Amino acid sequence: MLEKTYCPDQVEAKQYARWEKSGAFAADPHSQATPYTIMMPPPNVTGSLHMGHALTFTLQDVLIRYKRMRGHDVLWQPGTDHAGIATQMVVERQLAEKGISRHDLGRDKFLESVWDWKEKSGGTIVKQLRHLGASADWPRERFTMDEGLSAAVRKVFVQLHKEGLIYKDKRLVNWDPKLLTAISDLEVQQNEVNGNLWHFRYPLEGQEGKYIVVATTRPETMLGDSGVAVHPEDERYKDLIGKNVVLPIVGRLIPIVADEYADPETGSGAVKITPAHDFNDFEVGRRCNLEMINVFDKHARINENAPEAYQGLDRFEARKKIVAEFEALGLLEKIDDHLHTVPHGDRSGVPIEPWLTDQWYVDAATLAKPALEAVETGKTQIVPKQWENTYYEWMRNIQPWCVSRQLWWGHQIPAWYGPDGEIFVEETEEEAQVAALAQFGHAVELTRDPDVLDTWFSSALWPFSTIGWPEQTAELKRYYPGDVLVTGFDIIFFWVARMMMMGMHFMDDVPFKTVYIHALVRDENGQKMSKSKGNVIDPLETIAEYSCDALRFTLSAMAAPGRDIKLASSRVEGYRNFGTKLWNAARFSLMNGAVLDPNFDPLSCKQPVNRWIVGKVAAATAAVDKALDDYRFNDAANALYKFVWNEFCDWYLEFTKPVLASGDSETEKETKATIAWTLSQILHLLHPIMPYITEELWETIGGEGAGPLISAAWPTFDERYIDAAVEKEMDWVIRLITDIRATRAELNTPPALKAPLLLKDGTEEIKARVENYRDVISWLARLSSLDTIEGDLPKGAIQIVLDDATFALPLEGIVDVSQEKARLSKEIEKTLLEIEKINKKLANEQFVSKAPEAVVKEQHSRRDDFQATLNELNAAVERLADL
């Protein structure tokens, strides 16, 4: 017998250990079954589980468990990412606490420290994923810097370089002057800042007292200006195009150029161009052949390319000095307050600099073409389809990909420099020496490039490097391409697009057939979760309080395509209660002798109520199949919830209570077998979403020799299992009982009080139906009698019309009409007051304009709820008029 209460904290650790020990998670490359592959997006080795992780890994695990039960040979390939900057910062902080810097240790010793940290502390998130129930093939776990993946990285870099698709170039990058490295756009955080807009006068060459006004939020960059741009159609400046201005402070002559980047409607219509310190200006500079003058060093201090008085100044000190000098020269026109966004390094917290520097680049435009075509032709499908446009936009406008980083932790670039700066790109130093010998005719000293590769470079190879490439392994042949990638929209470009590019180039095939893009998990008010707001919901704390199954079911039920999840603890609590309902239903079944019969054939059922639930099992299975095949996790969860809570627990088990007490041995035997069979099917259907409670129940319900549920076969049914006539009949009975209950509730009839019910004007079919289900209707609607009446209804009877039948509840003497009218009047008055309060709020323009959108929506929703309540109350008043 089951314990009275389900204890998830005891069950979860026990069941997970059993699954993992049994090898239930393992793929089998030699299997004859159809393969099904999901590549786990590798979390950072420094990471810990947050709610976004909980969502993406829950959805992946739902698919993996579902396909495993459907008979596929599933590979859920796990692993972690070395997370270049994040990991290096963690170790550097630890060293700093001991008063040591990485430079004190030197590169080799520092890397030893990082590897040591990784071995001791880098597995936190993997342990937490196990706690979430993730059934990945853990013995196959990979790390983006293990030897196999490192070999793949070197081969890809060298091959792309030999093909002319990797090269060195001097371009602008996002430069972090605190971490002293280039960073990706994903590592740039846009912060709103209350700043200034300075309007400077640039004197026109040879025209005393005449100048052109430019505006800037960054005066310090003007030291590197090499032009002023105006729109070619701007009549104010047409005669100045091709002439020069004198750059104040510096004294350099710079040209006025025509470029459509200048907006005649913004400011003066003229913009200063600093190609070495602004991404837009860089493109203007290339189009207009302007000089690129870098005036910052790597610490964002003014360098030797600026006037001597400014050299060595921090960028913000230089800003103050420049503004003061413009004012002293009479060239400061005005200063406006200006709210604008300033890019900051998300880890360093300092403003980043667009900085002109030599870096390694990938020719992404060339690699993007086949990757773009793969989505356009449907070889890879993106779900929801709306995200295809985002993919197209990025891929059609793709820029060279900067892949070098000025760090020590990561894949060191396989490039060596000869004494004259000649570059030798090879997989090993020995091969580089051979190439250098061929070049120079004698041995020379080579120096390796100190930079490492962008983390996304190795991650881009994840779908094939993790399963053996460049070796031609059995796994590579069997599990590539993968079936689906599950990920967030924020890395469509950074990761998804780059995996597509590398897969098409090196494997000549897409890395996955489907990309499922899930939304964000926000707080209950729709706000993004952040520590600063104090609204973070910790998944591990949530699991500890409500159970892992409750969190998984909540995330699945709320994962509607294209809609962010507004997560509230009350929702998780509600689905914890759903688990409790299932547990209690199982206990009820066992206590009533419902034991699974391996010889039971659901098609042999004679009792309509049993044939009805068999049909509902088949319908629920079809609904879950379609939903999961279409990546509509919310539809799958909601179909299961409706079936288990409403149809099985609220109706079927209640229908069976009179049967179990009837004394009819054959009917009772069939019903017990049907209850046990239905419960077993429920456990199968729920297992992918709620693995722990279903496995625990299956241990008791499945019987000896049943084997673990995780490895059980998924239910399959055909049209024979649904009896349309029985379904129509039983659904009619349910509607009748529901209407009787609703009418009684409206009139505040005491729930325990039994009331009579009369059938008037019913067809012969209806009369037969009522007779067949008399016991069930009387039991569930709390009736004292159920009779047919000819002629007029007695005074004080409330009518209930259902299809072609009229029923009546004679409530005279049962309901105190005057007291009930008074109660309803009070409720109506109270409801109207609430509606009036909300209407006043929504009519207040100040409230609507200042309140967050989620709060305004909530007010509209509350008003709708109160209006629905008001309608119900008014309906009850109308019913009372019959008494």
mmCIF file of C-alpha atoms in Angstrom, residues 104-384:
data_model
loop_
_atom_site.group_PDB
_atom_site.id
_atom_site.type_symbol
_atom_site.label_atom_id
_atom_site.label_comp_id
_atom_site.label_asym_id
_atom_site.label_seq_id
_atom_site.Cartn_x
_atom_site.Cartn_y
_atom_site.Cartn_z
ATOM 1 C CA ASP A 104 52.578 36.819 -11.165
ATOM 2 C CA LEU A 105 51.978 33.152 -11.979
ATOM 3 C CA GLY A 106 52.564 33.287 -15.735
ATOM 4 C CA ARG A 107 50.347 31.683 -18.346
ATOM 5 C CA ASP A 108 51.145 27.993 -17.744
ATOM 6 C CA LYS A 109 50.800 28.127 -13.955
ATOM 7 C CA PHE A 110 47.630 30.207 -14.227
ATOM 8 C CA LEU A 111 46.046 27.671 -16.576
ATOM 9 C CA GLU A 112 46.952 24.915 -14.125
ATOM 10 C CA SER A 113 44.982 26.859 -11.489
ATOM 11 C CA VAL A 114 41.966 27.139 -13.824
ATOM 12 C CA TRP A 115 41.978 23.412 -14.608
ATOM 13 C CA ASP A 116 42.297 22.673 -10.895
ATOM 14 C CA TRP A 117 39.259 24.885 -10.180
ATOM 15 C CA LYS A 118 37.315 23.226 -12.993
ATOM 16 C CA GLU A 119 37.971 19.735 -11.597
ATOM 17 C CA LYS A 120 37.004 20.693 -8.050
ATOM 18 C CA SER A 121 34.148 23.191 -8.532
ATOM 19 C CA GLY A 122 33.127 23.124 -12.176
ATOM 20 C CA GLY A 123 30.500 20.406 -11.924
ATOM 21 C CA THR A 124 27.900 22.315 -9.912
ATOM 22 C CA ILE A 125 25.403 22.837 -12.713
ATOM 23 C CA VAL A 126 25.669 19.241 -13.908
ATOM 24 C CA LYS A 127 24.697 18.027 -10.431
ATOM 25 C CA GLN A 128 21.819 20.516 -10.417
ATOM 26 C CA LEU A 129 20.584 19.256 -13.790
ATOM 27 C CA ARG A 130 20.376 15.784 -12.302
ATOM 28 C CA HIS A 131 18.267 17.275 -9.514
ATOM 29 C CA LEU A 132 15.924 18.600 -12.220
ATOM 30 C CA GLY A 133 15.490 15.046 -13.522
ATOM 31 C CA ALA A 134 17.512 15.523 -16.729
ATOM 32 C CA SER A 135 17.952 12.055 -18.262
ATOM 33 C CA ALA A 136 21.040 12.846 -20.351
ATOM 34 C CA ASP A 137 23.602 10.232 -21.378
ATOM 35 C CA TRP A 138 26.057 11.393 -18.706
ATOM 36 C CA PRO A 139 28.933 8.981 -19.485
ATOM 37 C CA ARG A 140 29.162 10.799 -22.848
ATOM 38 C CA GLU A 141 29.537 14.204 -21.155
ATOM 39 C CA ARG A 142 31.913 16.521 -23.025
ATOM 40 C CA PHE A 143 33.686 19.768 -22.190
ATOM 41 C CA THR A 144 34.506 22.340 -24.868
ATOM 42 C CA MET A 145 38.186 22.155 -23.936
ATOM 43 C CA ASP A 146 38.625 18.416 -23.588
ATOM 44 C CA GLU A 147 41.185 16.954 -25.981
ATOM 45 C CA GLY A 148 38.747 15.639 -28.585
ATOM 46 C CA LEU A 149 36.971 18.967 -28.948
ATOM 47 C CA SER A 150 40.259 20.878 -28.904
ATOM 48 C CA ALA A 151 41.468 18.806 -31.864
ATOM 49 C CA ALA A 152 38.261 19.662 -33.727
ATOM 50 C CA VAL A 153 38.733 23.369 -32.999
ATOM 51 C CA ARG A 154 42.305 23.344 -34.311
ATOM 52 C CA LYS A 155 41.331 21.485 -37.478
ATOM 53 C CA VAL A 156 38.439 23.871 -38.220
ATOM 54 C CA PHE A 157 40.559 26.979 -37.644
ATOM 55 C CA VAL A 158 43.375 25.742 -39.854
ATOM 56 C CA GLN A 159 41.072 24.558 -42.638
ATOM 57 C CA LEU A 160 39.086 27.813 -42.695
ATOM 58 C CA HIS A 161 42.338 29.789 -42.776
ATOM 59 C CA LYS A 162 43.673 27.743 -45.700
ATOM 60 C CA GLU A 163 40.361 28.343 -47.501
ATOM 61 C CA GLY A 164 40.694 32.086 -46.958
ATOM 62 C CA LEU A 165 37.685 32.147 -44.617
ATOM 63 C CA ILE A 166 39.729 33.106 -41.512
ATOM 64 C CA TYR A 167 42.043 36.105 -41.692
ATOM 65 C CA LYS A 168 43.572 38.897 -39.617
ATOM 66 C CA ASP A 169 42.227 42.416 -40.042
ATOM 67 C CA LYS A 170 42.239 45.771 -38.339
ATOM 68 C CA ARG A 171 38.622 46.541 -37.465
ATOM 69 C CA LEU A 172 36.551 47.905 -34.631
ATOM 70 C CA VAL A 173 35.681 45.560 -31.780
ATOM 71 C CA ASN A 174 33.821 45.852 -28.487
ATOM 72 C CA TRP A 175 36.814 46.450 -26.243
ATOM 73 C CA ASP A 176 36.592 46.019 -22.488
ATOM 74 C CA PRO A 177 39.239 48.333 -21.007
ATOM 75 C CA LYS A 178 39.048 46.626 -17.612
ATOM 76 C CA LEU A 179 39.313 43.010 -18.761
ATOM 77 C CA LEU A 180 41.593 44.081 -21.645
ATOM 78 C CA THR A 181 39.921 41.903 -24.256
ATOM 79 C CA ALA A 182 37.511 42.076 -27.144
ATOM 80 C CA ILE A 183 34.041 40.838 -26.164
ATOM 81 C CA SER A 184 31.027 39.688 -28.154
ATOM 82 C CA ASP A 185 27.792 41.639 -28.564
ATOM 83 C CA LEU A 186 26.130 39.174 -26.182
ATOM 84 C CA GLU A 187 28.531 40.279 -23.460
ATOM 85 C CA VAL A 188 27.597 43.938 -23.961
ATOM 86 C CA GLN A 189 24.885 45.354 -21.745
ATOM 87 C CA GLN A 190 23.072 48.531 -22.817
ATOM 88 C CA ASN A 191 22.556 50.808 -19.798
ATOM 89 C CA GLU A 192 20.471 53.989 -19.824
ATOM 90 C CA VAL A 193 22.534 56.928 -18.566
ATOM 91 C CA ASN A 194 21.641 60.541 -17.812
ATOM 92 C CA GLY A 195 24.376 62.305 -19.756
ATOM 93 C CA ASN A 196 24.966 65.338 -21.943
ATOM 94 C CA LEU A 197 24.955 66.238 -25.619
ATOM 95 C CA TRP A 198 27.752 68.721 -26.358
ATOM 96 C CA HIS A 199 27.419 70.955 -29.432
ATOM 97 C CA PHE A 200 30.837 71.941 -30.800
ATOM 98 C CA ARG A 201 31.764 74.484 -33.483
ATOM 99 C CA TYR A 202 34.269 73.236 -36.044
ATOM 100 C CA PRO A 203 35.771 76.266 -37.941
ATOM 101 C CA LEU A 204 35.643 76.152 -41.757
ATOM 102 C CA GLU A 205 39.060 76.319 -43.402
ATOM 103 C CA GLY A 206 39.817 79.772 -44.769
ATOM 104 C CA GLN A 207 36.473 81.267 -43.736
ATOM 105 C CA GLU A 208 37.048 83.445 -40.704
ATOM 106 C CA GLY A 209 34.180 83.349 -38.201
ATOM 107 C CA LYS A 210 32.329 80.572 -40.035
ATOM 108 C CA TYR A 211 31.929 77.076 -38.668
ATOM 109 C CA ILE A 212 29.826 73.948 -38.783
ATOM 110 C CA VAL A 213 28.152 72.646 -35.604
ATOM 111 C CA VAL A 214 28.382 68.981 -34.624
ATOM 112 C CA ALA A 215 26.912 67.295 -31.550
ATOM 113 C CA THR A 216 28.417 64.424 -29.560
ATOM 114 C CA THR A 217 27.894 62.467 -26.361
ATOM 115 C CA ARG A 218 31.607 61.549 -26.315
ATOM 116 C CA PRO A 219 33.823 64.664 -26.595
ATOM 117 C CA GLU A 220 36.976 62.624 -25.880
ATOM 118 C CA THR A 221 36.728 60.874 -29.255
ATOM 119 C CA MET A 222 36.977 64.141 -31.208
ATOM 120 C CA LEU A 223 40.749 63.914 -30.946
ATOM 121 C CA GLY A 224 40.449 61.075 -33.496
ATOM 122 C CA ASP A 225 37.970 62.768 -35.847
ATOM 123 C CA SER A 226 38.910 62.463 -39.514
ATOM 124 C CA GLY A 227 35.832 63.940 -41.154
ATOM 125 C CA VAL A 228 32.431 65.639 -40.843
ATOM 126 C CA ALA A 229 29.502 64.025 -42.685
ATOM 127 C CA VAL A 230 26.418 65.749 -44.111
ATOM 128 C CA HIS A 231 23.559 64.275 -46.109
ATOM 129 C CA PRO A 232 24.151 64.630 -49.879
ATOM 130 C CA GLU A 233 20.661 66.144 -50.340
ATOM 131 C CA ASP A 234 20.919 68.619 -47.440
ATOM 132 C CA GLU A 235 20.705 72.032 -49.171
ATOM 133 C CA ARG A 236 22.378 73.787 -46.196
ATOM 134 C CA TYR A 237 25.683 72.047 -46.764
ATOM 135 C CA LYS A 238 25.823 71.157 -50.496
ATOM 136 C CA ASP A 239 28.343 73.903 -51.217
ATOM 137 C CA LEU A 240 30.587 72.732 -48.319
ATOM 138 C CA ILE A 241 30.994 69.129 -49.476
ATOM 139 C CA GLY A 242 34.633 68.540 -50.335
ATOM 140 C CA LYS A 243 35.886 71.445 -48.261
ATOM 141 C CA ASN A 244 37.700 71.161 -44.926
ATOM 142 C CA VAL A 245 37.201 72.142 -41.325
ATOM 143 C CA VAL A 246 39.971 72.769 -38.831
ATOM 144 C CA LEU A 247 39.739 70.211 -36.039
ATOM 145 C CA PRO A 248 39.901 72.253 -32.816
ATOM 146 C CA ILE A 249 42.649 71.478 -30.265
ATOM 147 C CA VAL A 250 44.385 69.172 -32.766
ATOM 148 C CA GLY A 251 44.647 71.659 -35.653
ATOM 149 C CA ARG A 252 44.301 68.919 -38.292
ATOM 150 C CA LEU A 253 42.345 69.642 -41.495
ATOM 151 C CA ILE A 254 39.520 67.136 -41.988
ATOM 152 C CA PRO A 255 37.114 66.955 -44.967
ATOM 153 C CA ILE A 256 33.368 67.492 -45.110
ATOM 154 C CA VAL A 257 31.964 64.406 -46.849
ATOM 155 C CA ALA A 258 28.538 63.452 -48.187
ATOM 156 C CA ASP A 259 26.998 60.315 -46.679
ATOM 157 C CA GLU A 260 23.403 59.254 -46.094
ATOM 158 C CA TYR A 261 24.285 58.272 -42.505
ATOM 159 C CA ALA A 262 23.932 61.987 -41.620
ATOM 160 C CA ASP A 263 20.291 62.729 -40.798
ATOM 161 C CA PRO A 264 19.173 66.266 -41.793
ATOM 162 C CA GLU A 265 16.385 66.067 -39.187
ATOM 163 C CA THR A 266 18.724 65.348 -36.238
ATOM 164 C CA GLY A 267 20.604 68.169 -34.553
ATOM 165 C CA SER A 268 22.417 70.406 -37.045
ATOM 166 C CA GLY A 269 22.364 67.687 -39.702
ATOM 167 C CA ALA A 270 26.171 67.441 -39.539
ATOM 168 C CA VAL A 271 27.969 64.655 -37.645
ATOM 169 C CA LYS A 272 31.592 64.271 -36.615
ATOM 170 C CA ILE A 273 33.158 61.046 -37.932
ATOM 171 C CA THR A 274 35.599 59.095 -35.751
ATOM 172 C CA PRO A 275 36.149 55.848 -37.690
ATOM 173 C CA ALA A 276 38.429 54.281 -35.070
ATOM 174 C CA HIS A 277 35.980 54.742 -32.168
ATOM 175 C CA ASP A 278 32.410 54.264 -33.427
ATOM 176 C CA PHE A 279 30.892 51.377 -35.380
ATOM 177 C CA ASN A 280 28.730 53.574 -37.608
ATOM 178 C CA ASP A 281 31.597 56.008 -38.177
ATOM 179 C CA PHE A 282 33.837 53.068 -39.130
ATOM 180 C CA GLU A 283 31.520 52.207 -42.034
ATOM 181 C CA VAL A 284 31.270 55.879 -43.090
ATOM 182 C CA GLY A 285 35.070 56.085 -42.944
ATOM 183 C CA ARG A 286 35.430 53.070 -45.226
ATOM 184 C CA ARG A 287 32.883 54.423 -47.707
ATOM 185 C CA CYS A 288 34.457 57.886 -47.756
ATOM 186 C CA ASN A 289 38.098 56.793 -47.524
ATOM 187 C CA LEU A 290 38.688 58.647 -44.237
ATOM 188 C CA GLU A 291 41.752 58.171 -42.087
ATOM 189 C CA MET A 292 41.329 55.838 -39.091
ATOM 190 C CA ILE A 293 43.052 57.430 -36.127
ATOM 191 C CA ASN A 294 43.111 55.431 -32.877
ATOM 192 C CA VAL A 295 43.524 57.808 -29.921
ATOM 193 C CA PHE A 296 43.057 55.263 -27.077
ATOM 194 C CA ASP A 297 45.351 52.616 -25.663
ATOM 195 C CA LYS A 298 44.052 49.285 -24.347
ATOM 196 C CA HIS A 299 43.259 50.888 -20.957
ATOM 197 C CA ALA A 300 41.088 53.562 -22.677
ATOM 198 C CA ARG A 301 43.705 56.206 -21.930
ATOM 199 C CA ILE A 302 44.710 58.799 -24.535
ATOM 200 C CA ASN A 303 47.683 57.591 -26.596
ATOM 201 C CA GLU A 304 50.499 59.153 -28.609
ATOM 202 C CA ASN A 305 48.220 59.961 -31.588
ATOM 203 C CA ALA A 306 46.680 62.878 -29.657
ATOM 204 C CA PRO A 307 48.242 66.237 -28.615
ATOM 205 C CA GLU A 308 50.889 65.805 -25.923
ATOM 206 C CA ALA A 309 48.843 67.632 -23.274
ATOM 207 C CA TYR A 310 46.231 64.847 -23.395
ATOM 208 C CA GLN A 311 48.475 61.800 -23.608
ATOM 209 C CA GLY A 312 48.074 59.399 -20.665
ATOM 210 C CA LEU A 313 44.751 60.883 -19.508
ATOM 211 C CA ASP A 314 41.860 58.565 -18.721
ATOM 212 C CA ARG A 315 39.062 58.951 -21.278
ATOM 213 C CA PHE A 316 36.725 60.669 -18.804
ATOM 214 C CA GLU A 317 39.440 63.050 -17.543
ATOM 215 C CA ALA A 318 40.173 63.881 -21.190
ATOM 216 C CA ARG A 319 36.461 64.568 -21.716
ATOM 217 C CA LYS A 320 36.415 67.273 -19.000
ATOM 218 C CA LYS A 321 39.619 68.864 -20.300
ATOM 219 C CA ILE A 322 38.338 68.926 -23.916
ATOM 220 C CA VAL A 323 34.998 70.527 -22.976
ATOM 221 C CA ALA A 324 36.830 73.167 -20.910
ATOM 222 C CA GLU A 325 39.187 73.918 -23.807
ATOM 223 C CA PHE A 326 36.307 74.223 -26.310
ATOM 224 C CA GLU A 327 34.637 76.669 -23.945
ATOM 225 C CA ALA A 328 37.874 78.670 -23.578
ATOM 226 C CA LEU A 329 38.206 78.800 -27.388
ATOM 227 C CA GLY A 330 34.621 80.027 -27.754
ATOM 228 C CA LEU A 331 33.700 76.896 -29.711
ATOM 229 C CA LEU A 332 31.224 75.366 -27.246
ATOM 230 C CA GLU A 333 27.781 76.282 -28.607
ATOM 231 C CA LYS A 334 25.616 74.629 -25.927
ATOM 232 C CA ILE A 335 25.200 71.599 -23.657
ATOM 233 C CA ASP A 336 21.916 69.663 -23.517
ATOM 234 C CA ASP A 337 20.851 67.125 -20.923
ATOM 235 C CA HIS A 338 20.607 63.830 -22.740
ATOM 236 C CA LEU A 339 19.262 60.407 -21.709
ATOM 237 C CA HIS A 340 20.984 57.773 -23.817
ATOM 238 C CA THR A 341 22.206 54.181 -23.746
ATOM 239 C CA VAL A 342 25.845 53.454 -23.047
ATOM 240 C CA PRO A 343 27.254 49.967 -23.765
ATOM 241 C CA HIS A 344 28.880 48.342 -20.715
ATOM 242 C CA GLY A 345 30.754 45.082 -20.300
ATOM 243 C CA ASP A 346 28.309 42.744 -18.573
ATOM 244 C CA ARG A 347 31.073 41.263 -16.400
ATOM 245 C CA SER A 348 33.407 44.195 -15.840
ATOM 246 C CA GLY A 349 30.619 46.757 -15.442
ATOM 247 C CA VAL A 350 32.617 49.495 -17.229
ATOM 248 C CA PRO A 351 31.686 51.308 -20.462
ATOM 249 C CA ILE A 352 33.121 49.425 -23.428
ATOM 250 C CA GLU A 353 35.039 51.138 -26.205
ATOM 251 C CA PRO A 354 34.697 50.562 -29.930
ATOM 252 C CA TRP A 355 38.446 50.129 -30.490
ATOM 253 C CA LEU A 356 40.444 49.696 -33.669
ATOM 254 C CA THR A 357 42.735 46.733 -33.283
ATOM 255 C CA ASP A 358 44.184 43.725 -35.107
ATOM 256 C CA GLN A 359 42.013 40.643 -34.561
ATOM 257 C CA TRP A 360 41.224 37.327 -36.219
ATOM 258 C CA TYR A 361 38.005 37.256 -38.243
ATOM 259 C CA VAL A 362 35.802 34.636 -39.883
ATOM 260 C CA ASP A 363 34.261 35.436 -43.264
ATOM 261 C CA ALA A 364 30.761 34.902 -41.897
ATOM 262 C CA ALA A 365 29.033 36.238 -45.028
ATOM 263 C CA THR A 366 30.383 33.356 -47.126
ATOM 264 C CA LEU A 367 29.581 30.715 -44.483
ATOM 265 C CA ALA A 368 26.104 32.168 -43.961
ATOM 266 C CA LYS A 369 24.855 31.542 -47.501
ATOM 267 C CA PRO A 370 24.248 27.749 -47.279
ATOM 268 C CA ALA A 371 23.037 28.131 -43.667
ATOM 269 C CA LEU A 372 20.516 30.718 -44.814
ATOM 270 C CA GLU A 373 19.356 28.577 -47.712
ATOM 271 C CA ALA A 374 18.844 25.587 -45.371
ATOM 272 C CA VAL A 375 16.141 27.486 -43.456
ATOM 273 C CA GLU A 376 14.663 29.104 -46.577
ATOM 274 C CA THR A 377 14.155 25.671 -48.168
ATOM 275 C CA GLY A 378 12.807 24.076 -44.973
ATOM 276 C CA LYS A 379 15.732 21.723 -44.423
ATOM 277 C CA THR A 380 15.814 23.194 -40.932
ATOM 278 C CA GLN A 381 12.558 24.546 -39.537
ATOM 279 C CA ILE A 382 12.357 27.167 -36.817
ATOM 280 C CA VAL A 383 9.443 26.887 -34.359
ATOM 281 C CA PRO A 384 7.618 29.212 -33.776
#
